[in-house]
């Protein structure tokens, strides 16, 4: 990741196992919902349509949760800032405010010059809360060139 494309130095997402969990959380209920609709369409009744609608609503809720909590989460190192897309929000941190980078149990931690700490959860394995030392080594190497 030594190249810079469109101002982006490096991008990290939740680990493969975390993304797989996200896809399964979205796909399994969706498959269940899809299996209820043929019966509702071929033998329409209030009960069969209600069952299919509830299954569809549950599938949409699981899909949204998987996307929001696992699949959209990312960390981008840009030439001018650090972009952290976490489940609860997006933070943009200019490089000029970053004093140090460390690895916590839940991801990369960016320590600012004014004492605040921002955590980028994309570097962690959200499914198990395990550390990602190998991925952090690459992040630290790129961050140290900017600091």
Coordinates of C-alpha atoms in Angstrom, one line a residue:
X1 CA 0.0 0.0 0.0
X2 CA 2.8 2.4 -0.8
X3 CA 0.9 4.0 -3.6
X4 CA -1.5 6.9 -3.1
X5 CA -4.7 6.9 -5.2
X6 CA -7.0 9.9 -5.1
X7 CA -5.5 11.0 -1.8
X8 CA -6.0 7.6 -0.1
X9 CA -2.9 6.0 1.4
X10 CA -4.5 2.9 2.8
X11 CA -7.9 1.3 3.5
X12 CA -8.7 -1.3 6.2
X13 CA -12.0 -3.0 6.8
X14 CA -13.3 -5.5 9.4
X15 CA -11.4 -8.8 9.1
X16 CA -12.5 -11.5 6.8
X17 CA -14.2 -13.4 9.5
X18 CA -16.1 -10.3 10.6
X19 CA -17.3 -9.6 7.1
X20 CA -18.3 -13.2 6.6
X21 CA -20.3 -13.0 9.8
X22 CA -22.0 -9.9 8.4
X23 CA -22.9 -11.5 5.2
X24 CA -24.3 -14.6 7.0
X25 CA -26.3 -12.3 9.3
X26 CA -27.8 -10.7 6.3
X27 CA -28.2 -13.7 4.0
X28 CA -29.7 -16.4 6.3
X29 CA -32.8 -14.3 7.3
X30 CA -33.2 -13.2 3.7
X31 CA -33.2 -16.8 2.5
X32 CA -35.8 -17.6 5.2
X33 CA -38.0 -14.7 4.1
X34 CA -37.7 -15.7 0.5
X35 CA -38.9 -19.2 1.3
X36 CA -42.1 -17.9 2.8
X37 CA -43.3 -15.8 -0.2
X38 CA -44.0 -18.7 -2.6
X39 CA -46.6 -20.1 -0.2
X40 CA -48.0 -16.6 0.4
X41 CA -48.4 -16.0 -3.3
X42 CA -49.7 -19.4 -4.3
X43 CA -52.1 -19.8 -1.4
X44 CA -52.9 -16.3 -0.3
X45 CA -54.4 -16.0 3.2
X46 CA -54.0 -13.4 5.9
X47 CA -51.8 -15.8 7.9
X48 CA -49.4 -16.7 5.1
X49 CA -49.0 -13.1 4.0
X50 CA -48.5 -11.9 7.6
X51 CA -45.8 -14.6 8.1
X52 CA -44.0 -13.6 4.9
X53 CA -44.2 -9.9 5.8
X54 CA -42.8 -10.6 9.3
X55 CA -40.0 -12.7 7.9
X56 CA -39.2 -10.0 5.4
X57 CA -39.1 -7.3 8.2
X58 CA -36.8 -9.5 10.3
X59 CA -34.6 -10.1 7.3
X60 CA -34.4 -6.3 6.6
X61 CA -33.5 -5.7 10.2
X62 CA -30.8 -8.2 10.3
X63 CA -29.4 -7.0 6.9
X64 CA -29.4 -3.4 8.2
X65 CA -27.7 -4.4 11.4
X66 CA -25.0 -6.4 9.5
X67 CA -24.3 -3.6 7.1
X68 CA -24.3 -0.9 9.8
X69 CA -22.2 -2.8 12.3
X70 CA -19.8 -4.9 10.2
X71 CA -19.9 -4.3 6.5
X72 CA -19.6 -0.5 6.2
X73 CA -17.0 -0.1 9.0
X74 CA -13.6 1.0 7.6
X75 CA -10.5 3.0 8.3
X76 CA -9.0 5.2 5.6
X77 CA -5.6 6.9 5.8
X78 CA -5.7 9.9 3.4
X79 CA -3.0 12.4 2.6
X80 CA -4.7 15.1 4.6
X81 CA -6.8 13.2 7.2
X82 CA -7.8 9.9 8.8
X83 CA -11.3 8.8 8.1
X84 CA -12.8 6.3 10.7
X85 CA -16.2 4.9 9.8
X86 CA -17.4 3.1 13.0
X87 CA -20.8 1.6 13.7
X88 CA -22.0 4.7 15.6
X89 CA -20.5 7.4 13.4
X90 CA -17.8 8.8 11.2
X91 CA -14.8 10.7 12.5
X92 CA -12.4 12.8 10.4
X93 CA -9.1 13.5 12.1
X94 CA -6.6 15.8 10.5
X95 CA -3.0 14.4 10.6
X96 CA -1.9 17.6 12.4
X97 CA -3.9 16.6 15.5
X98 CA -2.4 13.1 15.7
X99 CA 0.3 12.6 18.3
X100 CA 0.6 8.8 18.4
X101 CA -1.0 5.6 17.1
X102 CA -1.4 2.5 19.2
X103 CA -3.3 -0.8 19.1
X104 CA -6.1 -1.5 21.6
X105 CA -8.3 -4.5 22.0
X106 CA -10.9 -3.0 19.7
X107 CA -8.8 -1.5 17.0
X108 CA -6.3 1.2 16.2
X109 CA -6.2 4.1 18.6
X110 CA -5.3 7.6 17.4
X111 CA -4.1 9.8 20.3
X112 CA -4.5 13.5 19.6
X113 CA -2.4 16.4 20.7
X114 CA -5.1 17.6 23.0
X115 CA -5.4 14.3 24.9
X116 CA -8.4 12.7 23.1
X117 CA -8.3 9.1 21.8
X118 CA -10.2 7.9 18.7
X119 CA -10.6 4.2 18.1
X120 CA -11.0 2.8 14.5
X121 CA -12.9 -0.4 14.9
X122 CA -12.2 -1.5 11.4
X123 CA -8.8 -2.8 12.4
X124 CA -10.3 -5.2 14.9
X125 CA -12.1 -8.5 14.5
X126 CA -15.4 -7.3 15.7
X127 CA -16.8 -10.8 15.7
X128 CA -14.4 -11.9 18.4
X129 CA -12.9 -8.8 19.8
X130 CA -9.4 -10.1 19.1
X131 CA -6.3 -8.0 18.3
X132 CA -5.0 -7.6 14.8
X133 CA -1.2 -7.2 15.3
X134 CA -0.3 -8.0 11.7
X135 CA -2.7 -5.5 10.2
X136 CA -1.7 -2.9 12.8
X137 CA 2.0 -3.2 11.8
X138 CA 1.2 -2.1 8.3
X139 CA -1.0 0.8 9.6
X140 CA 1.7 1.9 12.0
X141 CA 4.3 1.9 9.2
X142 CA 2.1 4.1 7.0
X143 CA 1.1 6.4 9.9
X144 CA 4.7 7.0 11.0
X145 CA 5.6 8.3 7.6
X146 CA 2.8 10.9 8.0
X147 CA 3.7 11.8 11.6

